[in-house]
């Protein structure tokens, strides 16, 4: 079975984070980004 | 924080203090950068900071503050989904203890990546503490209105 490399996983995580933070900065504010980052590092 | 304190990667690796010192350094840099860029952001991106200012000042938080807190929390759902999908893909996924380790793998690069996440976590928590302290120390001059001359400034709640 074809495996998924570490680089692909890190890339997926970074792209996901970038999309979410961009969306938050457009629809929310600094506080929403801080809340998100604080909570996301607890995952 | 308990997860951080109990993290065997940093504890057993004997590098807990180095991670902490570096993370606090990053937090100080973030805090100083916030203070440096705040005036520019106030001018060019006026909708960005009111929620934060209202939360960290001693004023009673309003609905906008709650909205931003909910937005930031709700944004965790897609990120958790990405983590779950990445963890379910075939590849180097061994342990199920920490999602970050599941995502990054348990090889040397994965552990380094996890250490970076650990530092990021400590730095974000320390930055939040720093920024709240900065906001609290700035609150009295804010209430006097010395930082905003406009009557229609978004930095204050309507009285």
Short mmCIF file of C-alpha atoms in Angstrom, two decimals:
data_model
loop_
_atom_site.label_atom_id
_atom_site.label_comp_id
_atom_site.label_asym_id
_atom_site.label_seq_id
_atom_site.Cartn_x
_atom_site.Cartn_y
_atom_site.Cartn_z
CA UNK A 1 0.00 0.00 0.00
CA UNK A 2 1.28 3.43 -0.87
CA UNK A 3 2.24 5.40 2.22
CA UNK A 4 1.94 9.12 2.86
CA UNK A 5 5.22 10.84 3.59
CA UNK A 6 5.93 13.04 6.60
CA UNK A 7 6.42 16.02 4.30
CA UNK A 8 2.95 15.57 2.84
CA UNK A 9 1.43 15.44 6.31
CA UNK A 10 3.25 18.58 7.46
CA UNK A 11 2.26 20.33 4.24
CA UNK A 12 -1.39 19.38 4.75
CA UNK A 13 -1.26 20.69 8.32
CA UNK A 14 0.36 23.98 7.28
CA UNK A 15 -2.10 24.52 4.40
CA UNK A 16 -5.01 23.82 6.74
CA UNK A 17 -3.66 26.25 9.34
CA UNK A 18 -3.07 28.93 6.70
CA UNK A 19 -6.62 28.59 5.34
CA UNK A 20 -8.20 28.74 8.79
CA UNK A 21 -6.10 31.72 9.95
CA UNK A 22 -6.83 33.61 6.72
CA UNK A 23 -10.56 32.96 7.13
CA UNK A 24 -10.41 34.06 10.77
CA UNK A 25 -8.57 37.28 9.94
CA UNK A 26 -11.22 38.07 7.32
CA UNK A 27 -14.29 37.22 9.39
CA UNK A 28 -13.06 37.75 12.93
CA UNK A 29 -10.20 39.64 14.50
CA UNK A 30 -6.98 39.30 16.43
CA UNK A 31 -8.83 37.83 19.39
CA UNK A 32 -10.31 35.02 17.29
CA UNK A 33 -6.85 34.14 15.93
CA UNK A 34 -5.34 34.10 19.44
CA UNK A 35 -8.22 31.92 20.65
CA UNK A 36 -7.76 29.55 17.75
CA UNK A 37 -3.99 29.21 18.18
CA UNK A 38 -4.28 28.75 21.94
CA UNK A 39 -6.86 26.01 21.50
CA UNK A 40 -5.21 24.39 18.46
CA UNK A 41 -1.95 23.78 20.30
CA UNK A 42 -3.93 21.79 22.86
CA UNK A 43 -5.15 19.31 20.24
CA UNK B 1 -0.36 22.91 30.46
CA UNK B 2 -0.59 19.57 32.21
CA UNK B 3 0.00 17.84 28.90
CA UNK B 4 3.05 20.00 28.44
CA UNK B 5 4.41 19.23 31.91
CA UNK B 6 3.82 15.52 31.47
CA UNK B 7 5.24 15.38 27.97
CA UNK B 8 7.82 12.56 28.04
CA UNK B 9 9.58 13.89 24.95
CA UNK B 10 10.71 17.00 26.77
CA UNK B 11 10.91 15.49 30.25
CA UNK B 12 12.83 12.32 29.39
CA UNK B 13 14.88 14.17 26.80
CA UNK B 14 16.11 16.48 29.57
CA UNK B 15 15.43 19.52 27.42
CA UNK B 16 12.41 20.93 29.25
CA UNK B 17 14.18 24.06 30.45
CA UNK B 18 15.71 24.77 27.04
CA UNK B 19 12.31 24.45 25.39
CA UNK B 20 10.80 26.72 28.04
CA UNK B 21 13.55 29.36 27.77
CA UNK B 22 13.34 29.44 23.98
CA UNK B 23 9.54 29.60 24.05
CA UNK B 24 9.60 32.50 26.51
CA UNK B 25 12.07 34.26 24.23
CA UNK B 26 9.70 33.78 21.29
CA UNK B 27 6.83 35.04 23.44
CA UNK B 28 8.76 38.20 24.31
CA UNK B 29 9.52 38.77 20.62
CA UNK B 30 5.84 38.31 19.78
CA UNK B 31 4.81 40.71 22.54
CA UNK B 32 7.30 43.38 21.46
CA UNK B 33 6.25 42.93 17.82
CA UNK B 34 2.62 43.40 18.87
CA UNK B 35 3.45 46.66 20.61
CA UNK B 36 5.52 47.80 17.61
CA UNK B 37 2.90 47.01 14.97
CA UNK B 38 -0.23 47.92 16.92
CA UNK B 39 -0.43 51.58 15.81
CA UNK B 40 -0.02 50.65 12.15
CA UNK B 41 -2.61 47.88 12.40
CA UNK B 42 -5.02 50.26 14.12
CA UNK B 43 -4.79 52.58 11.12
CA UNK B 44 -4.73 50.11 8.25
CA UNK B 45 -6.91 47.30 9.66
CA UNK B 46 -9.38 48.98 12.00
CA UNK B 47 -11.60 45.93 12.50
CA UNK B 48 -8.81 43.73 13.79
CA UNK B 49 -8.17 44.80 17.37
CA UNK B 50 -11.32 46.08 19.13
CA UNK B 51 -12.37 42.66 20.42
CA UNK B 52 -8.92 42.05 21.88
CA UNK B 53 -8.68 45.53 23.39
CA UNK B 54 -12.12 45.18 24.95
CA UNK B 55 -11.23 41.81 26.47
CA UNK B 56 -7.89 42.92 27.90
CA UNK B 57 -9.06 46.29 29.15
CA UNK B 58 -11.11 46.41 32.29
CA UNK B 59 -14.29 47.21 30.41
CA UNK B 60 -17.07 44.66 30.40
CA UNK B 61 -16.71 42.45 27.30
CA UNK B 62 -19.56 42.74 24.82
CA UNK B 63 -21.14 40.50 22.18
CA UNK B 64 -18.35 41.12 19.68
CA UNK B 65 -15.83 39.67 22.14
CA UNK B 66 -17.98 36.56 22.54
CA UNK B 67 -18.37 36.30 18.78
CA UNK B 68 -14.62 36.30 18.24
CA UNK B 69 -14.04 33.77 21.01
CA UNK B 70 -16.67 31.48 19.46
CA UNK B 71 -15.21 31.95 15.97
CA UNK B 72 -11.72 31.03 17.14
CA UNK B 73 -13.02 27.98 18.99
CA UNK B 74 -15.26 26.82 16.13
CA UNK B 75 -12.31 27.03 13.74
CA UNK B 76 -10.82 24.07 15.61
CA UNK B 77 -13.29 21.70 13.97
CA UNK B 78 -11.75 21.73 10.45
CA UNK B 79 -8.25 21.54 11.95
CA UNK B 80 -9.22 18.53 14.06
CA UNK B 81 -10.69 16.95 10.91
CA UNK B 82 -7.41 17.52 9.05
CA UNK B 83 -5.52 15.87 11.94
CA UNK B 84 -7.90 12.92 11.92
CA UNK B 85 -7.63 12.48 8.16
CA UNK B 86 -3.83 12.71 8.30
CA UNK B 87 -3.74 10.19 11.13
CA UNK B 88 -5.92 7.75 9.19
CA UNK B 89 -3.75 7.88 6.07
CA UNK B 90 -1.30 5.00 5.61
CA UNK B 91 2.26 5.81 6.61
CA UNK B 92 4.31 6.26 9.73
CA UNK B 93 1.51 6.44 12.28
CA UNK B 94 2.39 4.37 15.30
CA UNK B 95 1.26 5.84 18.56
CA UNK B 96 -2.15 7.23 19.39
CA UNK B 97 -1.10 9.16 22.49
CA UNK B 98 -0.73 12.61 20.94
CA UNK B 99 -2.45 13.66 17.72
CA UNK B 100 0.57 15.81 16.83
CA UNK B 101 2.86 12.78 17.08
CA UNK B 102 0.35 10.73 15.11
CA UNK B 103 0.45 13.40 12.45
CA UNK B 104 4.20 13.88 12.37
CA UNK B 105 5.35 10.32 12.99
CA UNK B 106 7.67 8.97 15.67
CA UNK B 107 10.89 9.14 13.70
CA UNK B 108 13.56 11.74 14.41
CA UNK B 109 11.96 14.45 12.18
CA UNK B 110 8.57 13.79 13.72
CA UNK B 111 9.92 14.26 17.23
CA UNK B 112 11.66 17.48 16.20
CA UNK B 113 8.37 18.66 14.69
CA UNK B 114 6.59 17.80 17.90
CA UNK B 115 9.18 19.76 19.90
CA UNK B 116 8.53 22.76 17.67
CA UNK B 117 4.79 22.42 18.34
CA UNK B 118 5.57 22.18 22.06
CA UNK B 119 7.56 25.41 21.92
CA UNK B 120 4.80 27.05 19.91
CA UNK B 121 2.29 26.00 22.56
CA UNK B 122 4.33 27.45 25.40
CA UNK B 123 5.10 30.59 23.40
CA UNK B 124 1.42 31.19 22.58
CA UNK B 125 0.38 30.78 26.21
CA UNK B 126 3.19 33.09 27.36
CA UNK B 127 2.36 35.59 24.59
CA UNK B 128 -1.28 35.66 25.64
CA UNK B 129 -0.19 36.34 29.23
CA UNK B 130 2.19 39.07 28.01
CA UNK B 131 -0.44 40.72 25.83
CA UNK B 132 -3.07 40.61 28.56
CA UNK B 133 -0.59 42.26 30.93
CA UNK B 134 0.22 44.85 28.24
CA UNK B 135 -3.50 45.49 27.71
CA UNK B 136 -4.18 45.73 31.42
CA UNK B 137 -1.35 48.21 31.95
CA UNK B 138 -2.57 50.28 29.02
CA UNK B 139 -6.23 50.26 30.03
CA UNK B 140 -6.25 53.41 32.23
CA UNK B 141 -4.89 55.66 29.45
CA UNK B 142 -7.34 54.01 27.05
CA UNK B 143 -10.22 54.93 29.31
CA UNK B 144 -9.08 58.53 29.35
CA UNK B 145 -9.26 58.43 25.56
CA UNK B 146 -5.68 59.51 25.01
CA UNK B 147 -5.13 56.85 22.37
CA UNK B 148 -8.09 57.79 20.23
CA UNK B 149 -9.12 61.25 19.31
CA UNK B 150 -12.11 60.34 17.16
CA UNK B 151 -15.56 60.41 18.66
CA UNK B 152 -16.49 57.50 16.39
CA UNK B 153 -13.49 55.40 17.31
CA UNK B 154 -14.15 51.64 17.28
CA UNK B 155 -11.94 51.18 20.34
CA UNK B 156 -14.58 52.11 22.83
CA UNK B 157 -18.01 50.80 23.57
CA UNK B 158 -20.79 53.26 22.97
CA UNK B 159 -21.67 54.82 26.29
#
